[in-house]
Tab-separated table of C-alpha atoms and ligand atoms in Angstrom:
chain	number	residue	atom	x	y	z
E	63	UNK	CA	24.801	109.629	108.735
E	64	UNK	CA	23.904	107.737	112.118
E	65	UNK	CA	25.004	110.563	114.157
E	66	UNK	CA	22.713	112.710	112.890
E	67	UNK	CA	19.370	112.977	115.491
E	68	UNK	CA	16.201	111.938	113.704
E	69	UNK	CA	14.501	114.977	114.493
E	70	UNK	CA	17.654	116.768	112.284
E	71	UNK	CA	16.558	114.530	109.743
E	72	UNK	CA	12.972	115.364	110.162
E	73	UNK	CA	13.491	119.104	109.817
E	74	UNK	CA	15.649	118.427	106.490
E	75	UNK	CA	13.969	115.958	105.005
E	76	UNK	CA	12.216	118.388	102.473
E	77	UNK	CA	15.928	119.205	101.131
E	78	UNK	CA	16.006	115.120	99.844
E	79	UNK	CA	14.878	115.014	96.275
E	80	UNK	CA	13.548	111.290	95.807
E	81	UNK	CA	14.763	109.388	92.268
E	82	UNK	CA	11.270	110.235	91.317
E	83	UNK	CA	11.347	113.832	91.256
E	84	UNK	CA	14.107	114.175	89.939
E	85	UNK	CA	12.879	112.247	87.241
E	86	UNK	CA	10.132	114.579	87.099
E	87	UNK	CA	12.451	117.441	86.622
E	88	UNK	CA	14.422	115.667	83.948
E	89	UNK	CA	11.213	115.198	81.962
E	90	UNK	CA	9.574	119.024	82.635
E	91	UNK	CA	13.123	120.519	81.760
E	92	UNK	CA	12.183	118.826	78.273
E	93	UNK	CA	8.846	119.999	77.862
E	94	UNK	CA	9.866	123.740	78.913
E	95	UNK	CA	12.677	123.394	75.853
E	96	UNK	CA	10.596	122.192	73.417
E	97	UNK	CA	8.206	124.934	74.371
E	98	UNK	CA	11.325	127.641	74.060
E	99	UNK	CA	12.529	125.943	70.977
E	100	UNK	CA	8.984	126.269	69.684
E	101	UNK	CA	8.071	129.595	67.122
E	102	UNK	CA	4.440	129.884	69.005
E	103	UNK	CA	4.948	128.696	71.774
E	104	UNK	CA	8.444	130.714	73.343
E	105	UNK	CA	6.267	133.780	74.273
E	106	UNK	CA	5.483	131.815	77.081
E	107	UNK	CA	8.328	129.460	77.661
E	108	UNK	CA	10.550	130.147	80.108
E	109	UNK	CA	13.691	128.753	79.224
E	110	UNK	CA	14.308	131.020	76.581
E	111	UNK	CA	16.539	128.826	74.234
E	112	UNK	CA	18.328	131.779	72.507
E	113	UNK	CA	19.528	130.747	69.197
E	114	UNK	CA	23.407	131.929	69.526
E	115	UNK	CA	24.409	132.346	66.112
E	116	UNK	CA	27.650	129.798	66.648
E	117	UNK	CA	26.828	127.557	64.226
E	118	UNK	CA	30.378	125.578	63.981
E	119	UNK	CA	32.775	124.738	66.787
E	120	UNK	CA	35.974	125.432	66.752
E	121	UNK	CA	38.951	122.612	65.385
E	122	UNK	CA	42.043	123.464	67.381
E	123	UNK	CA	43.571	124.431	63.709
E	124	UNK	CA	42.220	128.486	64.073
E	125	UNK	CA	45.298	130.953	63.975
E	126	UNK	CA	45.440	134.652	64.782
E	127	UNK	CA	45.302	136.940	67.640
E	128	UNK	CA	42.449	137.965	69.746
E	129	UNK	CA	41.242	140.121	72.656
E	130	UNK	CA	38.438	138.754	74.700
E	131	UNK	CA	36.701	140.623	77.441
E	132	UNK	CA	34.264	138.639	80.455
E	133	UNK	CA	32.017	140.019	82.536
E	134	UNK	CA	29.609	137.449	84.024
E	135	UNK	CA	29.926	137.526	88.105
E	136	UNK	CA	31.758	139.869	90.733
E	137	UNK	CA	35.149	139.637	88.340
E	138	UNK	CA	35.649	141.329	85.041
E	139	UNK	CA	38.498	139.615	83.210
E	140	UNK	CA	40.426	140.433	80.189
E	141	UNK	CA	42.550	138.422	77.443
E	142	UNK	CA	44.753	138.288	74.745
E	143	UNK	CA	45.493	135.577	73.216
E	144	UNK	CA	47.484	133.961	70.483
E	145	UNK	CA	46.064	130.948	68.597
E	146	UNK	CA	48.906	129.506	66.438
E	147	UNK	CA	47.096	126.220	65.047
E	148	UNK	CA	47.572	124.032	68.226
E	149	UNK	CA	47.260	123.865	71.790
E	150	UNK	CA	50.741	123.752	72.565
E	151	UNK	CA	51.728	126.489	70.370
E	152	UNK	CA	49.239	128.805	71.871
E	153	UNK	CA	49.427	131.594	74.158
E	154	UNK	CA	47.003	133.684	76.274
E	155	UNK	CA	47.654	136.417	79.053
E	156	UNK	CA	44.709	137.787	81.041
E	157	UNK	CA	44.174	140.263	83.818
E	158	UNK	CA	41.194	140.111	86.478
E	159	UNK	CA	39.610	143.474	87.405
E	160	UNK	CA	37.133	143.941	90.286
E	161	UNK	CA	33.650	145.093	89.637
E	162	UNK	CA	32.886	147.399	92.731
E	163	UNK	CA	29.689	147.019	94.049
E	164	UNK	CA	28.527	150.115	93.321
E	165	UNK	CA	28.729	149.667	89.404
E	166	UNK	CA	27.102	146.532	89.456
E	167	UNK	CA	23.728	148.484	90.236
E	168	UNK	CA	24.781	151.743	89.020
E	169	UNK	CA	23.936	153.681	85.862
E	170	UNK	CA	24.826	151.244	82.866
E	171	UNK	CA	26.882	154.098	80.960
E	172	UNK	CA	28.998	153.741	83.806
E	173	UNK	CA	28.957	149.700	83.811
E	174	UNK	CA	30.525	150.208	80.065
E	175	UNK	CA	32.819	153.032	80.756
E	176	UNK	CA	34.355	151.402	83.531
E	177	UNK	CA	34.781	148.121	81.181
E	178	UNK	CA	36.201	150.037	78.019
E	179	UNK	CA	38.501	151.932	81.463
E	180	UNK	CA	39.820	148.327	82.037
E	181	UNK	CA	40.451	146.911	78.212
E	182	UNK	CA	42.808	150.305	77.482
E	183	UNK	CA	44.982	149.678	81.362
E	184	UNK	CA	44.908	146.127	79.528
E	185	UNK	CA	46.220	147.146	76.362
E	186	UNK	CA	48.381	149.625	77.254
E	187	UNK	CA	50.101	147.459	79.897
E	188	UNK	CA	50.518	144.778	77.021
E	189	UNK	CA	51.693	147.640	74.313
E	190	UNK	CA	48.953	146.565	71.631
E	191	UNK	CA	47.010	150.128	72.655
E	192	UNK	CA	47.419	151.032	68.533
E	193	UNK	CA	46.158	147.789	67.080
E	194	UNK	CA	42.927	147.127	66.033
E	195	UNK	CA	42.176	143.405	67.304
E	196	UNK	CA	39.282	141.501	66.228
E	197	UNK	CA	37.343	141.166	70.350
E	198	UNK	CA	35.124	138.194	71.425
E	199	UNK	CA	32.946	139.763	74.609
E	200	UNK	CA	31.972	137.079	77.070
E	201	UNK	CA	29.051	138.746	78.144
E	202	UNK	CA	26.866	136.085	80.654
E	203	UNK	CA	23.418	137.329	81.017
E	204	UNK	CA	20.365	136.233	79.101
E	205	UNK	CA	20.576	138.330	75.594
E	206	UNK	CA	18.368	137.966	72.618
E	207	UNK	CA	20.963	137.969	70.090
E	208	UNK	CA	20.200	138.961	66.249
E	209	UNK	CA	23.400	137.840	64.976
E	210	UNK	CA	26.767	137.111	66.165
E	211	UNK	CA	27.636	140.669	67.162
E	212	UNK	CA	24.444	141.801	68.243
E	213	UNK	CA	23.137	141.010	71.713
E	214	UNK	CA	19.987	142.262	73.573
E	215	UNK	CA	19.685	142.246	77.432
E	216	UNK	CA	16.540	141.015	78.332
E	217	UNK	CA	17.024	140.894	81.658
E	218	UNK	CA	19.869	141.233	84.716
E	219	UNK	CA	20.952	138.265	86.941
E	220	UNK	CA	23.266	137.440	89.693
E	221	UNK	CA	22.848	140.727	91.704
E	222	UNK	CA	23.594	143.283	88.811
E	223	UNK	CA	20.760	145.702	88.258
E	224	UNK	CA	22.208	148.525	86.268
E	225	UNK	CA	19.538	151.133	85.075
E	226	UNK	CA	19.445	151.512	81.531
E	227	UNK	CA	20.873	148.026	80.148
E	228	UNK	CA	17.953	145.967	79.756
E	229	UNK	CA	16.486	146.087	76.255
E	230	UNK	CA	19.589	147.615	74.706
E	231	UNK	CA	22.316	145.905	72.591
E	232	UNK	CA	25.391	145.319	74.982
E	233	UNK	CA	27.814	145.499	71.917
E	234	UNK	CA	26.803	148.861	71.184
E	235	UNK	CA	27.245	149.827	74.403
E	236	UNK	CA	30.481	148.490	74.293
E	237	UNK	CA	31.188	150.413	71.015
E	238	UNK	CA	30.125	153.467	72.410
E	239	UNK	CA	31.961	153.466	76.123
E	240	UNK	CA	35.386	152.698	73.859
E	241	UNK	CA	34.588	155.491	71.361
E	242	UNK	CA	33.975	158.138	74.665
E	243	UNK	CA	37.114	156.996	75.788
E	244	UNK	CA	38.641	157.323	72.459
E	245	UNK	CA	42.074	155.857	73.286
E	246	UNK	CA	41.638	152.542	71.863
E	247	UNK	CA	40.197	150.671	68.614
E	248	UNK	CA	38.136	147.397	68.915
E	249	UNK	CA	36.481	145.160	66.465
E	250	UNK	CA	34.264	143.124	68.233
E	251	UNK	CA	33.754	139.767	65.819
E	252	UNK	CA	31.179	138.532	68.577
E	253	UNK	CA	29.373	138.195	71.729
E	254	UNK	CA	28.811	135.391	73.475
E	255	UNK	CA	27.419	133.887	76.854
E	256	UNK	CA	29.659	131.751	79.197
E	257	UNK	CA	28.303	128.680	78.175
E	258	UNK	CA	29.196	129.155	74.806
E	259	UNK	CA	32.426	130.319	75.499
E	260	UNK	CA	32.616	127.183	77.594
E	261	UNK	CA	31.785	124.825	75.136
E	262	UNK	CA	33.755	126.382	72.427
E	263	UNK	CA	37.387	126.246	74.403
E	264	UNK	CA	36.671	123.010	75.293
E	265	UNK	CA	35.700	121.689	71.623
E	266	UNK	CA	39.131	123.447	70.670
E	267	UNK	CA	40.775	120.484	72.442
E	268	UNK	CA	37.762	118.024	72.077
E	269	UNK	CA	35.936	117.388	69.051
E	270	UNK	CA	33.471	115.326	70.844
E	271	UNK	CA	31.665	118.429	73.175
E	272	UNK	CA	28.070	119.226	72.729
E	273	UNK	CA	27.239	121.022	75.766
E	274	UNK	CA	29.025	123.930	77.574
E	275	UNK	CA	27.878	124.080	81.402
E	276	UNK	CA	28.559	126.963	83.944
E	277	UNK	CA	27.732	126.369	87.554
E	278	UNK	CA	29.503	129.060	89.458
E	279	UNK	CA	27.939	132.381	90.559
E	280	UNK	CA	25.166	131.619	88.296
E	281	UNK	CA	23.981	128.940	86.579
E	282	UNK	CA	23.007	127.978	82.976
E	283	UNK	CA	23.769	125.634	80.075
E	284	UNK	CA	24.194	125.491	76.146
E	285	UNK	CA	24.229	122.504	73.506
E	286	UNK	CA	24.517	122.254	70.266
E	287	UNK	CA	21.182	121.593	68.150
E	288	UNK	CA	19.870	120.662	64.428
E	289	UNK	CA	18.463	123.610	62.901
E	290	UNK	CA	15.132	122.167	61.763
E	291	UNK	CA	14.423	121.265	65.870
E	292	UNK	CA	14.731	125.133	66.083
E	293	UNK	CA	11.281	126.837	65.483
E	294	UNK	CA	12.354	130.355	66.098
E	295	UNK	CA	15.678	130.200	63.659
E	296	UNK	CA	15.438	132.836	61.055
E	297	UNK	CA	19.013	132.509	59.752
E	298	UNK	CA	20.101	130.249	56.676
E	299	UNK	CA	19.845	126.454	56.702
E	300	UNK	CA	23.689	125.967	54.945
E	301	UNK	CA	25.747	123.063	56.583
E	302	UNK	CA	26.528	122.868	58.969
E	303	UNK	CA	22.881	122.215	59.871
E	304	UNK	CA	22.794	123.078	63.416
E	305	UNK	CA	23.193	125.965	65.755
E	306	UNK	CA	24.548	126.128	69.594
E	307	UNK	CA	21.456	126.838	71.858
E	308	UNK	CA	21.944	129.281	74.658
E	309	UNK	CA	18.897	127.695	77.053
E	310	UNK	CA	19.017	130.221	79.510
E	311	UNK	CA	18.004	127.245	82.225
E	312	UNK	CA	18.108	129.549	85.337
E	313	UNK	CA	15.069	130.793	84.856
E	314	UNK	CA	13.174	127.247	84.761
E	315	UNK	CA	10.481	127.061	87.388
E	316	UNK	CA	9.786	130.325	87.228
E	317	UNK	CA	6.097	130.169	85.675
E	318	UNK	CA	5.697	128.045	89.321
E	319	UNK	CA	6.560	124.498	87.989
E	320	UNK	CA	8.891	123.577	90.265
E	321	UNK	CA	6.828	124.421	93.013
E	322	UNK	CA	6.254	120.813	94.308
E	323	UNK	CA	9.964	120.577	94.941
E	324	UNK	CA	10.476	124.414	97.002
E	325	UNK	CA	11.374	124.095	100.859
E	326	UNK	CA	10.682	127.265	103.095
E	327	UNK	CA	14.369	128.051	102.481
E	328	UNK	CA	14.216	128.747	98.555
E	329	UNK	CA	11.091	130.757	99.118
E	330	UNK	CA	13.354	132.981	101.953
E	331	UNK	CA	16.352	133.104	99.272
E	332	UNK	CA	13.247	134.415	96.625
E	333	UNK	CA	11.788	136.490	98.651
E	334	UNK	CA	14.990	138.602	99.672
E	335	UNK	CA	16.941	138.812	96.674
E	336	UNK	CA	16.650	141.649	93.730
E	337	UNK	CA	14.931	139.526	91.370
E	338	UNK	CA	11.800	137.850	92.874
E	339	UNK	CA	10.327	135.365	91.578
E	340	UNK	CA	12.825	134.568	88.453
E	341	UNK	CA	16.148	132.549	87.865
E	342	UNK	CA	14.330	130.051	90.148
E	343	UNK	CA	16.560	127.175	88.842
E	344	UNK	CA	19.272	128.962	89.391
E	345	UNK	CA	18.152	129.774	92.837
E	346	UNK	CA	18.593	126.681	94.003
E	347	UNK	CA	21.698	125.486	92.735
E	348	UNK	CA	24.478	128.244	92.388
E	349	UNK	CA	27.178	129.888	94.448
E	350	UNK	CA	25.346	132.883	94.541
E	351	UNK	CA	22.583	131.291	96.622
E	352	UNK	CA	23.509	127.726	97.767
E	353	UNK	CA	25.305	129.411	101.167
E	354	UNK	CA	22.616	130.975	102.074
E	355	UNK	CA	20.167	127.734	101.537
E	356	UNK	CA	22.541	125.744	104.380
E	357	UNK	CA	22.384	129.049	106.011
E	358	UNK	CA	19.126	129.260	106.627
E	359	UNK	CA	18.336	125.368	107.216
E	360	UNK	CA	21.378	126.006	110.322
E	361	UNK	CA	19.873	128.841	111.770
E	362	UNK	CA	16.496	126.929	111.781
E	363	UNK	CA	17.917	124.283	113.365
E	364	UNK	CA	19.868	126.707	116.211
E	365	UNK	CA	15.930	128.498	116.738
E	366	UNK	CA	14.667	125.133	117.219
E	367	UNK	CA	17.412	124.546	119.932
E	368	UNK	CA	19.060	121.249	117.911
E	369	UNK	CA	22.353	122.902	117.362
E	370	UNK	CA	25.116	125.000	119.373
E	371	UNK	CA	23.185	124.226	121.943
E	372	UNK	CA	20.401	126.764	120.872
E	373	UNK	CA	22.785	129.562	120.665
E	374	UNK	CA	24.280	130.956	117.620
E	375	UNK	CA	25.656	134.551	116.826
E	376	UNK	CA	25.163	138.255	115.918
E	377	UNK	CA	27.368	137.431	112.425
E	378	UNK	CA	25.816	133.489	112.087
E	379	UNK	CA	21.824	135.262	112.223
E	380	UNK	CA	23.326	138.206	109.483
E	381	UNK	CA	21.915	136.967	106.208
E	382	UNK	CA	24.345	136.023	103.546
E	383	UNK	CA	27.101	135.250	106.746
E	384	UNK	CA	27.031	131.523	105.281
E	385	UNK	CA	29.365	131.702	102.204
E	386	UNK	CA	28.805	128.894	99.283
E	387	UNK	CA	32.503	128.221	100.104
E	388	UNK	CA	31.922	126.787	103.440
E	389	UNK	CA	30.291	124.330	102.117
E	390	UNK	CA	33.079	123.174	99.683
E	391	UNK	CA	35.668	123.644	102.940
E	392	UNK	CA	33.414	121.756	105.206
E	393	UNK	CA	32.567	118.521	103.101
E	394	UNK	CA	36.793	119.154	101.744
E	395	UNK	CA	37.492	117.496	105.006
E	396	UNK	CA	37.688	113.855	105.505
E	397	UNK	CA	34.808	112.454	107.066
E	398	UNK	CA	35.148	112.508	110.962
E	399	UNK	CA	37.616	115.692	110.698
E	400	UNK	CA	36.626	119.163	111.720
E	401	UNK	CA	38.896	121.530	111.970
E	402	UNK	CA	37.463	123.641	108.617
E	403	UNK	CA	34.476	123.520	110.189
E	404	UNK	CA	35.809	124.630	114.051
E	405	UNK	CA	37.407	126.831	111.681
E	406	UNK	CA	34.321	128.658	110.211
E	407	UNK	CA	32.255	128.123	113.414
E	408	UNK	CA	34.972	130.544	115.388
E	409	UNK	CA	34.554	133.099	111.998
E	410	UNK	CA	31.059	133.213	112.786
E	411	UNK	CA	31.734	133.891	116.334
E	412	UNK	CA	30.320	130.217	117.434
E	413	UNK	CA	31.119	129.633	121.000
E	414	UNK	CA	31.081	126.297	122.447
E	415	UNK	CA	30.202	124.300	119.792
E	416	UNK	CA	30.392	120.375	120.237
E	417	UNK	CA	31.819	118.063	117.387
E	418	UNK	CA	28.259	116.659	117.087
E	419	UNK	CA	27.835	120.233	115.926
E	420	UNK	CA	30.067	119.971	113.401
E	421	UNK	CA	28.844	116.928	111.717
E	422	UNK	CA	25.489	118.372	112.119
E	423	UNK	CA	26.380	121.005	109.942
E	424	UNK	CA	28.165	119.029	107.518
E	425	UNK	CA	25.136	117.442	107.102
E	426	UNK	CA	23.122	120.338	105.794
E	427	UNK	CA	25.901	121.606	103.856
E	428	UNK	CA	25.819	117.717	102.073
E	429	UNK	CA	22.179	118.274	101.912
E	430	UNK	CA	22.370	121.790	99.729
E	431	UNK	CA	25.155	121.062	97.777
E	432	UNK	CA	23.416	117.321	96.550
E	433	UNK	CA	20.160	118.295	96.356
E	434	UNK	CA	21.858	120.884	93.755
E	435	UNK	CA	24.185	119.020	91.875
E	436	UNK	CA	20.708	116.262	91.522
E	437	UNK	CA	19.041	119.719	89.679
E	438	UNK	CA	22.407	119.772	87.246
E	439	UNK	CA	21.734	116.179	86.927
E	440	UNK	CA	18.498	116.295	85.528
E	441	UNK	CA	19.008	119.274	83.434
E	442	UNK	CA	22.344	117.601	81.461
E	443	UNK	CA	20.065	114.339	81.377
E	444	UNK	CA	17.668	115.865	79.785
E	445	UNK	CA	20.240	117.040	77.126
E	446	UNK	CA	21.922	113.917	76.663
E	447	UNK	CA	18.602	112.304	75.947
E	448	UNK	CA	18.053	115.402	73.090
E	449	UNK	CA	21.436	115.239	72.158
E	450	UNK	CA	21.678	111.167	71.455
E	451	UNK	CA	25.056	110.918	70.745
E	452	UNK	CA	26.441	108.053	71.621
E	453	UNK	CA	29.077	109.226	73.317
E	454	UNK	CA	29.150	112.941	74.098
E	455	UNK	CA	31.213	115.753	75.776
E	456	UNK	CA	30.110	118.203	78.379
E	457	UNK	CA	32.118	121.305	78.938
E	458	UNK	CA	31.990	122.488	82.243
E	459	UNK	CA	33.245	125.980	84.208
E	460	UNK	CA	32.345	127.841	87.308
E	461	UNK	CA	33.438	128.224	90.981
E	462	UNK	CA	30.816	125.683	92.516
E	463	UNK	CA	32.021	122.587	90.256
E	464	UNK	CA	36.009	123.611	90.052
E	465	UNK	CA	36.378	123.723	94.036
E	466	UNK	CA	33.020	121.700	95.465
E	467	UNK	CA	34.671	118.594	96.456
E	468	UNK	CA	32.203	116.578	95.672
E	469	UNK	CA	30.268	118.153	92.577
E	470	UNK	CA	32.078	116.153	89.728
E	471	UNK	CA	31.167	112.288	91.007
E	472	UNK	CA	28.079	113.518	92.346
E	473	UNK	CA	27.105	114.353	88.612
E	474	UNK	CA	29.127	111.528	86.934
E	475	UNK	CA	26.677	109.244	89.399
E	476	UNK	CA	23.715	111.040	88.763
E	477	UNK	CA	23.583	111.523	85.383
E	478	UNK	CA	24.233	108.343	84.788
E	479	UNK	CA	21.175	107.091	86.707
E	480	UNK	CA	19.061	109.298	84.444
E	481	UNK	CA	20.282	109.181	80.476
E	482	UNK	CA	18.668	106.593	78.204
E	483	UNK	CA	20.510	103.312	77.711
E	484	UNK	CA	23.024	102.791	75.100
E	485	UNK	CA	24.536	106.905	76.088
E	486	UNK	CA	27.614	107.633	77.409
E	487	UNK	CA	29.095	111.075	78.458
E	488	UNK	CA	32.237	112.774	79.902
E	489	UNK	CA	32.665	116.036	81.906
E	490	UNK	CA	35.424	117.954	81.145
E	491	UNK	CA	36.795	120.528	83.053
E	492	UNK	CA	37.231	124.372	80.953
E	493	UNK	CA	40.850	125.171	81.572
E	494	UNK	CA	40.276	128.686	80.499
E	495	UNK	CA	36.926	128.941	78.872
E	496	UNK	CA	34.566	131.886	80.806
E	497	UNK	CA	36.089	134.029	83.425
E	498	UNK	CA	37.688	132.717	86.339
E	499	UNK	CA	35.810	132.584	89.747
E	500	UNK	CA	37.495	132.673	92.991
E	501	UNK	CA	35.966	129.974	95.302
J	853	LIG	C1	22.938	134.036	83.378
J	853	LIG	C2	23.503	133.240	82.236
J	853	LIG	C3	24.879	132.718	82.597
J	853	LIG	C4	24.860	132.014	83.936
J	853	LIG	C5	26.233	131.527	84.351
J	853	LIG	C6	23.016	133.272	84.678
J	853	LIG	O1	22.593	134.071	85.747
J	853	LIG	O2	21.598	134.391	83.122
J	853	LIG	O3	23.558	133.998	81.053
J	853	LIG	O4	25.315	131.842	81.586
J	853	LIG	O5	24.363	132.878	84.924
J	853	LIG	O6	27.147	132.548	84.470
């Protein structure tokens, strides 16, 4: 990066985690787990390390057919799908519905009703509107489940804020928005979050996965753990001995421990989103938010006169102009090309920009997006290290690592720096696991 100015480097210099910290997250990411996983101590953990109730993956041998529903970001996707004992035999159609702005902060009734609306166009367009098929609901916010088909809401994330959600069970809900419609017949066999849904899709094909990952609109993680590590299990302890752990990692940091690692920009993206002060993990590291970091570092950088010659734009000043897939067009370009970034520069009604300018902001963008994928790196280190296996899978989904350029070597490098000797892992991409994001 010699052509970036050393007082560019200055200004971003708090965006560089050192080996050290990282290190440091790694190891507090632990403690915070064991202090979730912990009967006493999870009042006051906050990585909540929600037992899921999945206690066996699945073998690639399961049969039948299924309807699944997703809702988890700005899409709302349904499925039906055939399992007939193998991969290739199977077969799976799925629609994508819109969730309008307006619901996603609305009353909940209408969150459900609008849901149960888009599972009977579903079924009726697929002519299975009089069967009764068993329904996994993909449902990706933090619940406190009591089983596999119960599911409390403890609290919204990723700019949904419906009234009337939080503290209820989602599957009854559900239940009840299908029975008002009164059109349709489901029998939900379980709810799950993306992660697990991740991990599970992915073990269909892979018997080795342990870990189901999402970074896309949000962020968050789940891995499969012994039973007697599990303080706050109250189900049996029949084989198979262990239980998949929804850790809920978004909201790490939140009780102020990451502190020592915040730059002015993470407290901005805090300060003027709906949730202040939580999912400060996730804050820094997902699609939701990671625009809006190299936003903010640019526009400092234009006030301070270091960029476009001191002169952005109406749109480039408008919070949330920056979208998190700039930064996976800009750093998509070879290195010395910009005509993505000339490209974004003229949406944001940029005039006279130089190519310096360019690589100037390609720089920030490489800053936000690395500084991010070093967070994943020390979370899924911290795993591996739990996990021990000696060779183990990680399931991964979302929009940030399918289309960020960068995002899968950046994590095959980093992790690799920060697992215990003797450990050995593989990311593998979900072909279909939670609900597709559009970059
Ligand atoms: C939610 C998680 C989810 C993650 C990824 C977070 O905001 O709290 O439940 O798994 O986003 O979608």
């Amino acid at each position: 990066m010699s052509a970036v100015t050393d007082k560019i480097k200055e200004i971003c210099q708090e965006l560089i985690l050192s080996d050290e910290k990282i290190t440091q997250v790694r190891d507090l990411m632990n403690q915070e787990i064991n202090k979730g996983l912990g009967r006493e101590t999870n009042p006051q953990a906050k990585i909540k390390c929600f037992p899921t109730y999945v206690r066996q993956l699945p073998n690639g041998k399961e049969m039948g057919k299924f309807l699944a529903l997703d809702l988890g970001g700005t899409n709302f996707r349904v499925l039906l799908i055939e399992l007939a004992g193998g991969i290739a035999h199977s077969n799976m159609v799925s629609k994508i519905f819109a969730v309008p702005n307006d619901i996603m902060v609305g009353p909940g009734e209408e969150l459900f009703d609008h849901i149960a609306h888009c599972l009977s166009v579903f079924m009726h367009e697929h002519g299975v509107q009089n069967e009764k098929i068993p329904l996994g609901f993909t449902f990706s916010f933090p619940c406190r489940q009591e089983g596999l088909t119960k599911g409390v809401l403890v609290t919204w994330t990723k700019g949904f804020s419906c009234s009337n959600v939080e503290g209820k069970d989602v599957v009854k809900m559900l239940n009840e928005a299908i029975r008002r419609r009164g059109d349709v017949e489901i029998d939900v066999l379980a709810v799950l979050n993306d992660t697990t849904g991740t991990l599970m899709s992915c073990a269909y094909k892979n018997p080795e996965c342990r870990i189901g990952l999402i970074i896309g609109t949000g962020t968050n993680a789940c891995y499969v753990e012994k039973l007697d590590k599990v303080g706050t299990w109250d189900g049996d302890f029949n084989e198979p001995q262990q239980v998949v752990i929804n850790l809920e990692w978004g909201a790490f940091g939140d009780d102020g421990c990451l502190d020592f690692i915040f730059t002015e920009y993470d407290r901005d993206v805090d300060k003027n989103s709906i949730n202040v002060g939580k999912q400060v993990f996730e804050k820094m590291i997902s699609g939701m938010y990671m625009g809006e970091l190299a936003g903010l570092a640019l526009r400092r950088l234009c006030r301070e006169g270091l960029i476009f010659n001191g002169k952005g734009s109406e749109r480039f000043n408008e919070r949330g102009s920056f979208h998190t897939k700039y930064i996976s067009e800009i750093e998509g370009e070879k290195n010395g090309e910009v005509a993505n970034c000339q490209a974004i520069l003229d949406e944001l009604d940029i005039t006279g920009y130089t190519d310096e300018d360019c690589r100037h902001v390609r720089y920030v963008c490489e800053l936000v997006s690395r500084r991010a994928a070093s967070l994943v790196c020390a979370g899924l280190a911290c795993l591996l290290n739990r996990i021990k296996e000696k060779h183990a899978v990680v399931a991964v989904d979302g929009s940030v690592y399918r289309y960020h350029p960068a995002f899968h070597n950046l994590m095959t490098a980093g992790i690799s720096k920060l697992i215990d000797p003797g450990l050995a892992f593989d990311l593998m991409l979900s072909e279909d696991g939670s609900g597709r994001e559009l970059p």
